[in-house]
PDB file of C-alpha atoms in Angstrom:
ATOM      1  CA  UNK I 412      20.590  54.904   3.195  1.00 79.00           C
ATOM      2  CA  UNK I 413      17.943  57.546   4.578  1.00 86.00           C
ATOM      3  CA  UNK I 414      18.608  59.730   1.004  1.00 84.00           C
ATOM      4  CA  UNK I 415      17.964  56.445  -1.380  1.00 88.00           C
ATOM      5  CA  UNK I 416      14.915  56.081   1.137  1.00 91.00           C
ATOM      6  CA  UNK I 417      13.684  59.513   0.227  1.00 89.00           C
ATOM      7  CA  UNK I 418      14.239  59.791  -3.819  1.00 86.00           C
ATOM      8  CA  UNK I 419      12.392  56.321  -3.873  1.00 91.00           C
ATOM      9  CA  UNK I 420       9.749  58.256  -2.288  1.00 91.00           C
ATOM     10  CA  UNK I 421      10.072  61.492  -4.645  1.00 88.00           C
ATOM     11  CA  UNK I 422      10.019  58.790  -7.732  1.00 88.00           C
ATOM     12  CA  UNK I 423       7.111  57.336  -6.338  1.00 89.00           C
ATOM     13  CA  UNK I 424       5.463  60.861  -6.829  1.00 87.00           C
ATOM     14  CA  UNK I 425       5.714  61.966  -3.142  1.00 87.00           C
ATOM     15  CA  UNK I 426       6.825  65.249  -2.516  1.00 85.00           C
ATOM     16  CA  UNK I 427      10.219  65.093  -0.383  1.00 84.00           C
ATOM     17  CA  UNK I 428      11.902  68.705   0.995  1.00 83.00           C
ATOM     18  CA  UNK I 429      14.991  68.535   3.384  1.00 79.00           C
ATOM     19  CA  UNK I 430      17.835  70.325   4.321  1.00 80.00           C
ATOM     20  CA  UNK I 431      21.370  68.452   3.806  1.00 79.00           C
ATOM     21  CA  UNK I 432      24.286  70.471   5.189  1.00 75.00           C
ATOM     22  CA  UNK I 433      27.369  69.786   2.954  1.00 76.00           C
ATOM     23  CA  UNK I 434      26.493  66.523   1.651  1.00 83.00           C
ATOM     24  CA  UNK I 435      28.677  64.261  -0.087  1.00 87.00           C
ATOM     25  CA  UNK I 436      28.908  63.891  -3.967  1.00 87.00           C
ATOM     26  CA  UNK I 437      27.889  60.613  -3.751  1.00 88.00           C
ATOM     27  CA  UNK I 438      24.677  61.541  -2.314  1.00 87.00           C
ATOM     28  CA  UNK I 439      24.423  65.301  -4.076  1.00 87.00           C
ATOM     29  CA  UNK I 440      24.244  63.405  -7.073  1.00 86.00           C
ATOM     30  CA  UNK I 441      21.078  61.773  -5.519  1.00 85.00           C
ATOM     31  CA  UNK I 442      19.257  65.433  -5.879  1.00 85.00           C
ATOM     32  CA  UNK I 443      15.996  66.072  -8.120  1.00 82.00           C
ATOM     33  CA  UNK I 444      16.100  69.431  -7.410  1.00 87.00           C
ATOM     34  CA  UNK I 445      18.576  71.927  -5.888  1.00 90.00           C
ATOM     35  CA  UNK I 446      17.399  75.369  -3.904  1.00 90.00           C
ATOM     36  CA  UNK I 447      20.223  77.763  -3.033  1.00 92.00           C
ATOM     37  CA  UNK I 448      19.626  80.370  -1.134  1.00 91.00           C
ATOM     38  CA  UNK I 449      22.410  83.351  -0.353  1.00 93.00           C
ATOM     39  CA  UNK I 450      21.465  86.362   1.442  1.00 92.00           C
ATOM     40  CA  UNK I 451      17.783  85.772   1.189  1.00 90.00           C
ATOM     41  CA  UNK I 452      17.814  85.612  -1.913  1.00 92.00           C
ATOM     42  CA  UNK I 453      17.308  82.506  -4.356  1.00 91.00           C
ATOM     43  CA  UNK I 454      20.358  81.720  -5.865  1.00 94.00           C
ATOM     44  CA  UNK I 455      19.633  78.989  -8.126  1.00 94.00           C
ATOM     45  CA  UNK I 456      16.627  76.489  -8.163  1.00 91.00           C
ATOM     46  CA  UNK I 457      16.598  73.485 -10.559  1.00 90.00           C
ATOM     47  CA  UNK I 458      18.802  70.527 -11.249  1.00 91.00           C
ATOM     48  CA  UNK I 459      21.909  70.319  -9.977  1.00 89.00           C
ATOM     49  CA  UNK I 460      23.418  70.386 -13.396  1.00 90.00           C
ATOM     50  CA  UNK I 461      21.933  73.865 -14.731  1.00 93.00           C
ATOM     51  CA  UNK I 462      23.362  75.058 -11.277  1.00 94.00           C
ATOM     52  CA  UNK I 463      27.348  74.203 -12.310  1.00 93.00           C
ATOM     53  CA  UNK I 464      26.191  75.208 -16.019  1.00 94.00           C
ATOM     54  CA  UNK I 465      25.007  78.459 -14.247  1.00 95.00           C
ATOM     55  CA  UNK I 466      27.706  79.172 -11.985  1.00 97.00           C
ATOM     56  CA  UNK I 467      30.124  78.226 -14.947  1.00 96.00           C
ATOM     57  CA  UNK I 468      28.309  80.601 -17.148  1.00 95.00           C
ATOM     58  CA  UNK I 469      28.649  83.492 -14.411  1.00 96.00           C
ATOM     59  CA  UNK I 470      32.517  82.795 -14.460  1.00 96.00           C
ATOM     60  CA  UNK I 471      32.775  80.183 -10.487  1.00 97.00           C
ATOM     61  CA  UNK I 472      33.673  76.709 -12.562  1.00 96.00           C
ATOM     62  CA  UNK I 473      33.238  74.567  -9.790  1.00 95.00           C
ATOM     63  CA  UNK I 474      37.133  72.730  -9.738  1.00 95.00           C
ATOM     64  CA  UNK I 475      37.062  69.256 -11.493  1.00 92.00           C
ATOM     65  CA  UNK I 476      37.240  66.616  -8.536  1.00 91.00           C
ATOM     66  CA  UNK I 477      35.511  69.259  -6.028  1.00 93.00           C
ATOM     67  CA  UNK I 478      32.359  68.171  -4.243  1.00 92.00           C
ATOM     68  CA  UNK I 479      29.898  70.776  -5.782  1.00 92.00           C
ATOM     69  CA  UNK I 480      28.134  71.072  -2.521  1.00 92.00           C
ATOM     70  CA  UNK I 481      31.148  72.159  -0.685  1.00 93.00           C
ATOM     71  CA  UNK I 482      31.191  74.715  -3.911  1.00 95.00           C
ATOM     72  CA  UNK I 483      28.488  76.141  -3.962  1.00 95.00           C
ATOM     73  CA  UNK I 484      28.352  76.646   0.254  1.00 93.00           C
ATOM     74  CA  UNK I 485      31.939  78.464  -0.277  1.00 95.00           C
ATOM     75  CA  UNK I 486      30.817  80.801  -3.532  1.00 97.00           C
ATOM     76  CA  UNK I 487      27.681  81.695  -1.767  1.00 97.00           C
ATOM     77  CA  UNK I 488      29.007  82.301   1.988  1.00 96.00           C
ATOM     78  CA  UNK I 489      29.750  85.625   3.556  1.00 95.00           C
ATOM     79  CA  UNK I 490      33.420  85.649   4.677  1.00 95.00           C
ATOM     80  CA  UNK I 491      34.756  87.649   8.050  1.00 95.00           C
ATOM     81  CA  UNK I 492      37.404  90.309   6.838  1.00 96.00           C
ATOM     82  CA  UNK I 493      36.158  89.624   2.942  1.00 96.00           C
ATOM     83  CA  UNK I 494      32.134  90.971   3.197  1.00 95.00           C
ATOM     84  CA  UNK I 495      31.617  93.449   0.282  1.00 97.00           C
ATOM     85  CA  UNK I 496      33.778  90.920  -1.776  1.00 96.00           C
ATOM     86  CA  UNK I 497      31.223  88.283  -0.826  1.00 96.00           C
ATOM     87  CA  UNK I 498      28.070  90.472  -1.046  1.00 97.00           C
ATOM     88  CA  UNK I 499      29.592  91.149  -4.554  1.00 97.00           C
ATOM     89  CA  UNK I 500      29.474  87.745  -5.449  1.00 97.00           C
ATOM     90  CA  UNK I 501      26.575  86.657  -3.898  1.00 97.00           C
ATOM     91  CA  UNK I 502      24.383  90.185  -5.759  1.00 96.00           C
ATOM     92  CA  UNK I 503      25.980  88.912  -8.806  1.00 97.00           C
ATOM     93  CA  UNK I 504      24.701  85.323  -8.568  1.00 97.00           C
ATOM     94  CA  UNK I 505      21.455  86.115  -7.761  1.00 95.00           C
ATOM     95  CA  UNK I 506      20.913  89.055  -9.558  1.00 95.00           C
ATOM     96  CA  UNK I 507      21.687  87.037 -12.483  1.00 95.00           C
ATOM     97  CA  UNK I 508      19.368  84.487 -11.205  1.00 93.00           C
ATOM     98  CA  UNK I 509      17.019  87.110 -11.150  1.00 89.00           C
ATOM     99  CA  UNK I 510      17.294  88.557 -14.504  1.00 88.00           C
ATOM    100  CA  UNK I 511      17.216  84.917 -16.554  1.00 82.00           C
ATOM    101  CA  UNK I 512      13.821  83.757 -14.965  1.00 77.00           C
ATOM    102  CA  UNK I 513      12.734  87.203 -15.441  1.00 72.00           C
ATOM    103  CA  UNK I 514      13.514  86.821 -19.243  1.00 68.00           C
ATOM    104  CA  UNK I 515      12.047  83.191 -19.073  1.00 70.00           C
ATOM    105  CA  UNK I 516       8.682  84.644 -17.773  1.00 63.00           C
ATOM    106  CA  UNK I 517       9.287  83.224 -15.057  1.00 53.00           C
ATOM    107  CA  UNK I 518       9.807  85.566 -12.377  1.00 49.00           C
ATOM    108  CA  UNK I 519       8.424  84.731  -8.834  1.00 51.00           C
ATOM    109  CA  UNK I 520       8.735  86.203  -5.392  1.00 48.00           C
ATOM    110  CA  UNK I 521      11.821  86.331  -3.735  1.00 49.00           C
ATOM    111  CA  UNK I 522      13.693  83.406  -2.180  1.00 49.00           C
ATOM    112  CA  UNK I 523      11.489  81.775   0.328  1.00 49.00           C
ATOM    113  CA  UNK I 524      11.655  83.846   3.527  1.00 50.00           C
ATOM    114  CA  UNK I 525      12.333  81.456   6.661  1.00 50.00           C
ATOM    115  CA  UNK I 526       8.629  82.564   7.097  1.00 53.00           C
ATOM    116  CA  UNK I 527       7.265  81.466   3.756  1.00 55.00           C
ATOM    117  CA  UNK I 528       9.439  77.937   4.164  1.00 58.00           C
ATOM    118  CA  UNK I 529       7.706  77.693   8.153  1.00 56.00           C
ATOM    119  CA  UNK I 530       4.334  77.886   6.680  1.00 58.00           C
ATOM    120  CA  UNK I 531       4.776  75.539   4.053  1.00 58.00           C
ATOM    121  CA  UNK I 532       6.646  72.746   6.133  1.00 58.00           C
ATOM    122  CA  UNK I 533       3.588  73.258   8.937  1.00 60.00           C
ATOM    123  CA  UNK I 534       1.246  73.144   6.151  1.00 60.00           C
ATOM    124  CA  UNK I 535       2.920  69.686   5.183  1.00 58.00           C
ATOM    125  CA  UNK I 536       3.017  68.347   8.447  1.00 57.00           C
ATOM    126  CA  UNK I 537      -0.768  69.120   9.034  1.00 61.00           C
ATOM    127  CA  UNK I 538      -1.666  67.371   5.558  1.00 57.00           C
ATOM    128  CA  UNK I 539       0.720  64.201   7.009  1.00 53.00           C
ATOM    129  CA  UNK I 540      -0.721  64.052  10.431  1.00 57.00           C
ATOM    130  CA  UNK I 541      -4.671  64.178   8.618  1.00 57.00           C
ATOM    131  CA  UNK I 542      -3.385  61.032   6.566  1.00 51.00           C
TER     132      UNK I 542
END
């Protein structure tokens, strides 16, 4: 499959960044990393464990037998007829985000603005096409 393809590629040190739109466990499970991103605002980044031990933690178990894609996509989106609920959530989540890397020293810029994520996929593309 194109996704085995790619983490053979990431364990063979190459840098790999997509976008996979509700993917199934089977291949969620194939993740290194995980970036989640709700509101402009990062979420979560790390493995996809710490981000069900996170959500967990901030009281959104993901259900047993659920795909946690599907989970996190749900938690994070902004509902018609249900937006300040869902803003709620999604301040909460990432607010708490927030707050933990800032404890870990860790604190960085905001979520990566659709601009910031532009320049660094042309950026990669340039260094590909020079290869």
């Amino acid at each position: 499959s194109v996704v085995k393809t790619l983490v053979a590629l990431a364990d063979n040190g190459r840098t790999i960044i997509c976008t996979i739109h509700q993917p199934p466990s089977e291949v969620f499970l194939m993740f290194h990393k995980l970036l989640l991103i709700a509101e402009g605002r990062t979420a979560y980044l790390g493995s996809i464990h710490g981000a069900s031990e996170m959500f967990e933690r901030l009281g959104y178990p993901c259900p047993e037998n659920y795909n946690h894609a599907d989970f996190y996509v749900h938690t994070l989106a902004i509902r018609p007829g249900k937006e300040e609920e869902c803003q709620a959530r999604v301040k909460h989540i990432t607010d708490a985000y927030h707050e933990k890397e800032e404890s870990e020293g860790l604190a960085q810029d905001p979520a990566p603005t659709s601009r910031k994520m532009s320049r660094l996929l042309k950026n990669m593309s340039r260094r590909n096409e020079q290869s």
